[in-house]
């Protein structure tokens, strides 16, 4: 309890419930009253102030902890001590504040859950990479980009065949099936630690599954058509390359490039000639009117 709203306070009262599932509360340390007190006192005045614009010094609230068959939770009633705040809040703001205070307590557990999710994802991609190429013979087109997103958009038949082949491979590969199930459980654990419920939880789980599905499809495409062979198949080479900068003396676009400024036939430095002016004074002992350039070949007007 922190203060008590005065009966004479004419402002609005914000009611909030912060919930943690029973199976998570002990690991998060929120099965004790003192832990809830410390969490709410340290976080809630700031969050309420950010939502409403009421200074933290005027925030009054009291809270009660309850335990039922599914969760440990705290009911929080909050007012502006001066009574000036009297307005409605968007539901999205209230939900964001509720999730933030829960996430604060869940942060250490969430880090562990994220690590487990990433390890499961890595195991799934490694399992796909070990699939026999013959089981993924879906007859890719002779031309075009070899990317799952590209196939989904422009070649839905090939994309559907790829997903079907992956599904069959998962049923034949205990390693892949196990990694996919492990990833699903890890994602659901993350959703629980985020205190997501209902549609928000379903959306979170679906997005994670779709992300892994796309990654697995790309991994399967690398089995079917390794990147080093992409150019020979007539498709786009998806290998990342360093920028092809011209070297000293090499021709690019029909003109020789140098690392320093070069002279036009009339003998004027290109930069000075293009702008029609020279520097107003010498710098660091260089001849006036000559651009600095980069280390390398230098040319000076004489």
Short mmCIF file of C-alpha atoms in Angstrom, two decimals:
data_model
loop_
_atom_site.label_atom_id
_atom_site.label_comp_id
_atom_site.label_asym_id
_atom_site.label_seq_id
_atom_site.Cartn_x
_atom_site.Cartn_y
_atom_site.Cartn_z
CA UNK A 1 0.00 0.00 0.00
CA UNK A 2 1.27 3.48 -0.85
CA UNK A 3 -1.06 6.19 0.31
CA UNK A 4 -4.82 5.92 0.05
CA UNK A 5 -7.01 7.85 -2.35
CA UNK A 6 -8.89 10.48 -0.41
CA UNK A 7 -12.70 10.24 -0.47
CA UNK A 8 -12.73 13.95 -1.35
CA UNK A 9 -10.52 13.44 -4.41
CA UNK A 10 -12.66 14.39 -7.39
CA UNK A 11 -10.33 12.94 -10.04
CA UNK A 12 -10.49 9.71 -11.96
CA UNK A 13 -9.32 6.36 -10.58
CA UNK A 14 -7.26 4.05 -12.77
CA UNK A 15 -7.62 0.34 -12.01
CA UNK A 16 -4.97 -2.07 -13.26
CA UNK A 17 -4.24 -5.75 -12.79
CA UNK A 18 -0.71 -7.13 -13.24
CA UNK A 19 -0.74 -10.91 -13.64
CA UNK A 20 1.92 -13.62 -13.58
CA UNK A 21 1.05 -17.31 -14.18
CA UNK A 22 1.39 -19.56 -11.14
CA UNK A 23 4.01 -21.78 -12.75
CA UNK A 24 6.22 -18.76 -13.51
CA UNK A 25 5.78 -16.73 -10.32
CA UNK A 26 8.24 -18.75 -8.16
CA UNK A 27 11.02 -18.55 -10.78
CA UNK A 28 10.45 -14.80 -11.13
CA UNK A 29 10.45 -14.35 -7.35
CA UNK A 30 6.87 -13.04 -7.47
CA UNK A 31 5.35 -15.59 -5.13
CA UNK A 32 6.17 -13.30 -2.21
CA UNK A 33 4.38 -10.15 -1.10
CA UNK A 34 7.59 -8.17 -0.51
CA UNK A 35 8.74 -8.82 -4.09
CA UNK A 36 5.47 -7.48 -5.49
CA UNK A 37 5.70 -4.45 -3.21
CA UNK A 38 9.22 -3.64 -4.40
CA UNK A 39 8.26 -4.09 -8.05
CA UNK A 40 5.12 -1.95 -7.97
CA UNK A 41 6.68 0.82 -5.86
CA UNK A 42 9.72 1.10 -8.12
CA UNK A 43 7.91 1.01 -11.48
CA UNK A 44 4.26 2.02 -11.24
CA UNK A 45 4.52 5.77 -10.36
CA UNK A 46 6.79 6.34 -13.37
CA UNK A 47 4.53 4.39 -15.72
CA UNK A 48 1.41 6.18 -14.53
CA UNK A 49 3.15 9.53 -14.93
CA UNK A 50 4.21 8.68 -18.49
CA UNK A 51 0.66 7.62 -19.39
CA UNK A 52 -1.15 10.60 -17.91
CA UNK A 53 1.36 13.43 -17.60
CA UNK A 54 0.75 13.61 -13.83
CA UNK A 55 4.03 14.30 -11.97
CA UNK A 56 5.29 11.32 -10.00
CA UNK A 57 5.16 13.39 -6.82
CA UNK A 58 1.35 13.51 -7.15
CA UNK A 59 0.81 9.82 -7.90
CA UNK A 60 -1.12 7.96 -5.18
CA UNK A 61 -1.94 4.28 -5.37
CA UNK A 62 -2.74 1.28 -3.29
CA UNK A 63 -2.47 -2.36 -4.30
CA UNK A 64 -3.56 -5.79 -3.14
CA UNK A 65 -1.98 -9.14 -4.03
CA UNK A 66 -4.18 -12.13 -4.82
CA UNK A 67 -3.55 -15.75 -5.76
CA UNK A 68 -6.07 -17.90 -7.61
CA UNK A 69 -5.96 -21.18 -9.47
CA UNK A 70 -4.11 -19.76 -12.48
CA UNK A 71 -2.08 -16.75 -11.42
CA UNK A 72 -0.45 -14.51 -8.87
CA UNK A 73 -1.70 -10.98 -9.51
CA UNK A 74 -1.89 -7.51 -8.06
CA UNK A 75 -4.79 -5.06 -8.29
CA UNK A 76 -3.61 -1.43 -8.41
CA UNK A 77 -5.85 1.63 -7.93
CA UNK A 78 -4.20 4.93 -8.84
CA UNK A 79 -5.22 8.59 -8.63
CA UNK A 80 -3.75 12.06 -8.98
CA UNK A 81 -3.36 13.36 -5.43
CA UNK A 82 -4.47 16.84 -6.50
CA UNK A 83 -7.57 15.49 -8.22
CA UNK A 84 -6.73 17.29 -11.49
CA UNK A 85 -6.42 14.19 -13.63
CA UNK A 86 -9.84 13.16 -14.84
CA UNK A 87 -9.73 11.61 -18.30
CA UNK A 88 -9.92 8.34 -20.15
CA UNK A 89 -6.80 6.46 -21.23
CA UNK A 90 -6.44 4.50 -24.48
CA UNK A 91 -6.54 0.78 -23.85
CA UNK A 92 -3.26 0.36 -25.73
CA UNK A 93 -1.42 2.62 -23.30
CA UNK A 94 -2.75 0.77 -20.29
CA UNK A 95 -1.85 -2.60 -21.78
CA UNK A 96 1.66 -1.43 -22.64
CA UNK A 97 2.21 -0.23 -19.07
CA UNK A 98 0.91 -3.48 -17.63
CA UNK A 99 3.20 -5.52 -19.86
CA UNK A 100 6.20 -3.32 -19.07
CA UNK A 101 5.91 -3.78 -15.33
CA UNK A 102 5.55 -7.54 -15.82
CA UNK A 103 8.49 -7.68 -18.22
CA UNK A 104 10.66 -5.89 -15.68
CA UNK A 105 10.31 -8.83 -13.32
CA UNK A 106 10.59 -11.37 -16.12
CA UNK A 107 13.74 -9.97 -17.72
CA UNK A 108 16.19 -12.61 -16.38
CA UNK A 109 13.84 -15.46 -17.31
CA UNK A 110 13.18 -13.95 -20.73
CA UNK A 111 16.90 -13.84 -21.51
CA UNK A 112 17.13 -17.55 -20.79
CA UNK A 113 14.02 -18.25 -22.88
CA UNK A 114 15.40 -16.27 -25.83
CA UNK A 115 18.62 -18.28 -25.70
CA UNK A 116 16.67 -21.54 -25.72
CA UNK A 117 14.54 -20.33 -28.64
CA UNK A 118 17.62 -19.36 -30.66
CA UNK A 119 19.33 -22.68 -29.95
CA UNK A 120 16.23 -24.56 -31.08
CA UNK A 121 16.08 -22.50 -34.26
CA UNK A 122 19.74 -23.22 -34.97
CA UNK A 123 19.17 -26.95 -34.42
CA UNK A 124 16.25 -26.91 -36.86
CA UNK A 125 18.26 -25.19 -39.59
CA UNK A 126 21.15 -27.61 -39.10
CA UNK A 127 18.72 -30.52 -39.40
CA UNK A 128 17.36 -29.11 -42.67
CA UNK A 129 20.90 -28.72 -44.00
CA UNK A 130 21.45 -32.45 -43.43
CA UNK A 131 18.39 -33.52 -45.45
CA UNK A 132 19.24 -35.66 -48.47
CA UNK A 133 18.99 -33.57 -51.60
CA UNK A 134 16.94 -36.24 -53.34
CA UNK A 135 14.09 -35.74 -50.86
CA UNK A 136 13.82 -32.10 -51.85
CA UNK A 137 13.59 -32.47 -55.61
CA UNK A 138 10.83 -29.97 -56.37
CA UNK A 139 11.95 -28.88 -59.83
CA UNK A 140 12.99 -25.26 -59.44
CA UNK A 141 12.57 -22.97 -62.39
CA UNK A 142 15.71 -22.51 -64.54
CA UNK A 143 15.70 -18.75 -63.96
CA UNK A 144 14.96 -16.42 -61.09
CA UNK A 145 16.04 -15.77 -57.53
CA UNK A 146 16.52 -18.74 -55.24
CA UNK A 147 14.85 -17.33 -52.15
CA UNK A 148 11.83 -18.57 -50.24
CA UNK A 149 10.12 -15.17 -50.11
CA UNK A 150 10.55 -14.78 -53.88
CA UNK A 151 9.03 -18.20 -54.51
CA UNK A 152 6.08 -17.47 -52.25
CA UNK A 153 5.31 -14.27 -54.11
CA UNK A 154 5.99 -15.16 -57.74
CA UNK A 155 5.98 -18.97 -57.88
CA UNK A 156 3.39 -20.18 -55.35
CA UNK A 157 3.27 -23.69 -56.83
CA UNK A 158 7.00 -24.21 -56.32
CA UNK A 159 6.73 -22.69 -52.85
CA UNK A 160 3.90 -25.05 -51.89
CA UNK A 161 5.89 -28.01 -53.19
CA UNK A 162 8.87 -26.93 -51.12
CA UNK A 163 6.80 -26.69 -47.92
CA UNK A 164 5.27 -30.09 -48.61
CA UNK A 165 8.71 -31.63 -49.11
CA UNK A 166 9.91 -30.04 -45.87
CA UNK A 167 6.91 -31.40 -44.01
CA UNK A 168 7.64 -34.88 -45.29
CA UNK A 169 11.29 -34.51 -44.37
CA UNK A 170 10.30 -33.49 -40.84
CA UNK A 171 8.22 -36.63 -40.46
CA UNK A 172 11.18 -38.73 -41.61
CA UNK A 173 13.78 -36.90 -39.50
CA UNK A 174 13.53 -37.18 -35.70
CA UNK A 175 16.20 -34.47 -35.38
CA UNK A 176 14.19 -31.95 -37.40
CA UNK A 177 10.88 -32.86 -35.78
CA UNK A 178 12.44 -32.58 -32.34
CA UNK A 179 14.01 -29.21 -33.10
CA UNK A 180 10.71 -27.83 -34.39
CA UNK A 181 8.87 -28.99 -31.27
CA UNK A 182 11.61 -27.56 -29.07
CA UNK A 183 11.33 -24.22 -30.85
CA UNK A 184 7.54 -24.20 -30.43
CA UNK A 185 7.81 -24.78 -26.69
CA UNK A 186 10.48 -22.11 -26.33
CA UNK A 187 8.33 -19.56 -28.17
CA UNK A 188 5.33 -20.40 -26.00
CA UNK A 189 7.53 -19.96 -22.95
CA UNK A 190 8.55 -16.51 -24.21
CA UNK A 191 4.89 -15.59 -24.73
CA UNK A 192 4.05 -16.67 -21.19
CA UNK A 193 6.96 -14.69 -19.75
CA UNK A 194 5.75 -11.66 -21.68
CA UNK A 195 2.36 -12.20 -20.01
CA UNK A 196 0.66 -12.27 -23.41
CA UNK A 197 -2.86 -13.64 -23.52
CA UNK A 198 -5.62 -14.25 -26.05
CA UNK A 199 -5.15 -12.93 -29.55
CA UNK A 200 -1.87 -11.16 -28.70
CA UNK A 201 -0.35 -14.45 -27.61
CA UNK A 202 -1.62 -16.27 -30.70
CA UNK A 203 -0.18 -13.59 -33.00
CA UNK A 204 3.20 -13.77 -31.27
CA UNK A 205 3.37 -17.56 -31.61
CA UNK A 206 2.23 -17.50 -35.24
CA UNK A 207 4.82 -14.89 -36.22
CA UNK A 208 7.62 -16.90 -34.62
CA UNK A 209 6.47 -20.07 -36.42
CA UNK A 210 6.26 -18.22 -39.75
CA UNK A 211 9.77 -16.79 -39.26
CA UNK A 212 11.21 -20.25 -38.61
CA UNK A 213 9.30 -21.69 -41.56
CA UNK A 214 10.80 -19.12 -43.92
CA UNK A 215 14.28 -19.76 -42.56
CA UNK A 216 13.87 -23.51 -43.02
CA UNK A 217 12.69 -23.02 -46.60
CA UNK A 218 15.77 -20.95 -47.39
CA UNK A 219 17.96 -23.61 -45.78
CA UNK A 220 16.27 -26.26 -47.95
CA UNK A 221 16.85 -24.16 -51.06
CA UNK A 222 20.55 -24.04 -50.23
CA UNK A 223 20.49 -27.84 -50.15
CA UNK A 224 18.77 -27.99 -53.53
CA UNK A 225 20.88 -25.29 -55.15
CA UNK A 226 24.06 -24.43 -53.23
CA UNK A 227 25.02 -20.79 -53.52
CA UNK A 228 28.23 -21.45 -55.40
CA UNK A 229 26.17 -23.15 -58.15
CA UNK A 230 23.52 -20.44 -58.39
CA UNK A 231 25.22 -18.57 -61.23
CA UNK A 232 25.66 -21.70 -63.34
CA UNK A 233 21.92 -22.43 -63.11
CA UNK A 234 21.10 -19.08 -64.63
CA UNK A 235 19.58 -17.79 -61.39
CA UNK A 236 20.67 -14.87 -59.33
CA UNK A 237 23.83 -15.39 -57.34
CA UNK A 238 22.77 -14.73 -53.76
CA UNK A 239 26.33 -14.81 -52.41
CA UNK A 240 27.22 -11.50 -50.80
CA UNK A 241 30.27 -9.87 -52.30
CA UNK A 242 32.43 -6.95 -51.35
CA UNK A 243 31.82 -3.79 -53.38
CA UNK A 244 33.76 -3.93 -56.66
CA UNK A 245 35.67 -0.68 -56.32
CA UNK A 246 38.10 0.10 -59.22
CA UNK A 247 41.77 -0.07 -58.35
CA UNK A 248 44.44 2.45 -59.28
CA UNK A 249 44.81 2.54 -63.02
CA UNK A 250 41.84 0.23 -63.72
CA UNK A 251 39.19 1.30 -66.16
CA UNK A 252 35.64 1.70 -64.91
CA UNK A 253 32.94 3.11 -67.12
CA UNK A 254 35.47 3.94 -69.82
CA UNK A 255 37.61 6.26 -67.63
CA UNK A 256 40.75 5.66 -65.62
CA UNK A 257 40.32 6.18 -61.88
CA UNK A 258 43.01 7.25 -59.46
CA UNK A 259 42.90 7.58 -55.69
CA UNK A 260 43.88 11.21 -55.78
CA UNK A 261 42.69 14.18 -57.90
CA UNK A 262 43.66 14.13 -61.53
CA UNK A 263 44.10 16.84 -64.11
CA UNK A 264 41.87 17.81 -67.00
CA UNK A 265 43.64 18.29 -70.33
CA UNK A 266 43.79 22.04 -69.71
CA UNK A 267 45.84 21.39 -66.58
CA UNK A 268 43.31 22.52 -63.96
CA UNK A 269 42.40 20.28 -61.01
CA UNK A 270 39.05 18.63 -61.72
CA UNK A 271 37.38 19.69 -58.47
CA UNK A 272 38.49 23.30 -58.74
CA UNK A 273 37.60 23.44 -62.45
CA UNK A 274 34.12 21.99 -61.89
CA UNK A 275 33.27 24.49 -59.19
CA UNK A 276 34.94 27.40 -60.93
CA UNK A 277 36.81 28.56 -57.84
CA UNK A 278 39.84 27.81 -55.74
CA UNK A 279 40.38 27.81 -52.00
CA UNK A 280 40.87 31.21 -50.47
CA UNK A 281 44.01 30.24 -48.63
CA UNK A 282 46.57 27.46 -48.44
CA UNK A 283 46.24 24.72 -45.82
CA UNK A 284 49.02 22.60 -44.36
CA UNK A 285 51.53 23.87 -46.88
CA UNK A 286 49.73 22.55 -49.96
CA UNK A 287 49.71 24.60 -53.15
CA UNK A 288 46.69 26.90 -53.28
CA UNK A 289 43.86 25.66 -55.49
CA UNK A 290 44.73 21.97 -55.25
CA UNK A 291 42.24 19.60 -53.59
CA UNK A 292 43.60 17.41 -50.81
CA UNK A 293 42.42 14.02 -52.05
CA UNK A 294 43.29 10.72 -50.38
CA UNK A 295 46.71 9.12 -49.93
CA UNK A 296 47.94 7.82 -53.23
CA UNK A 297 48.63 9.42 -56.60
CA UNK A 298 48.66 13.24 -56.31
CA UNK A 299 48.70 15.81 -59.12
CA UNK A 300 49.45 19.49 -58.78
CA UNK A 301 48.86 22.45 -61.04
CA UNK A 302 52.08 24.25 -61.96
#
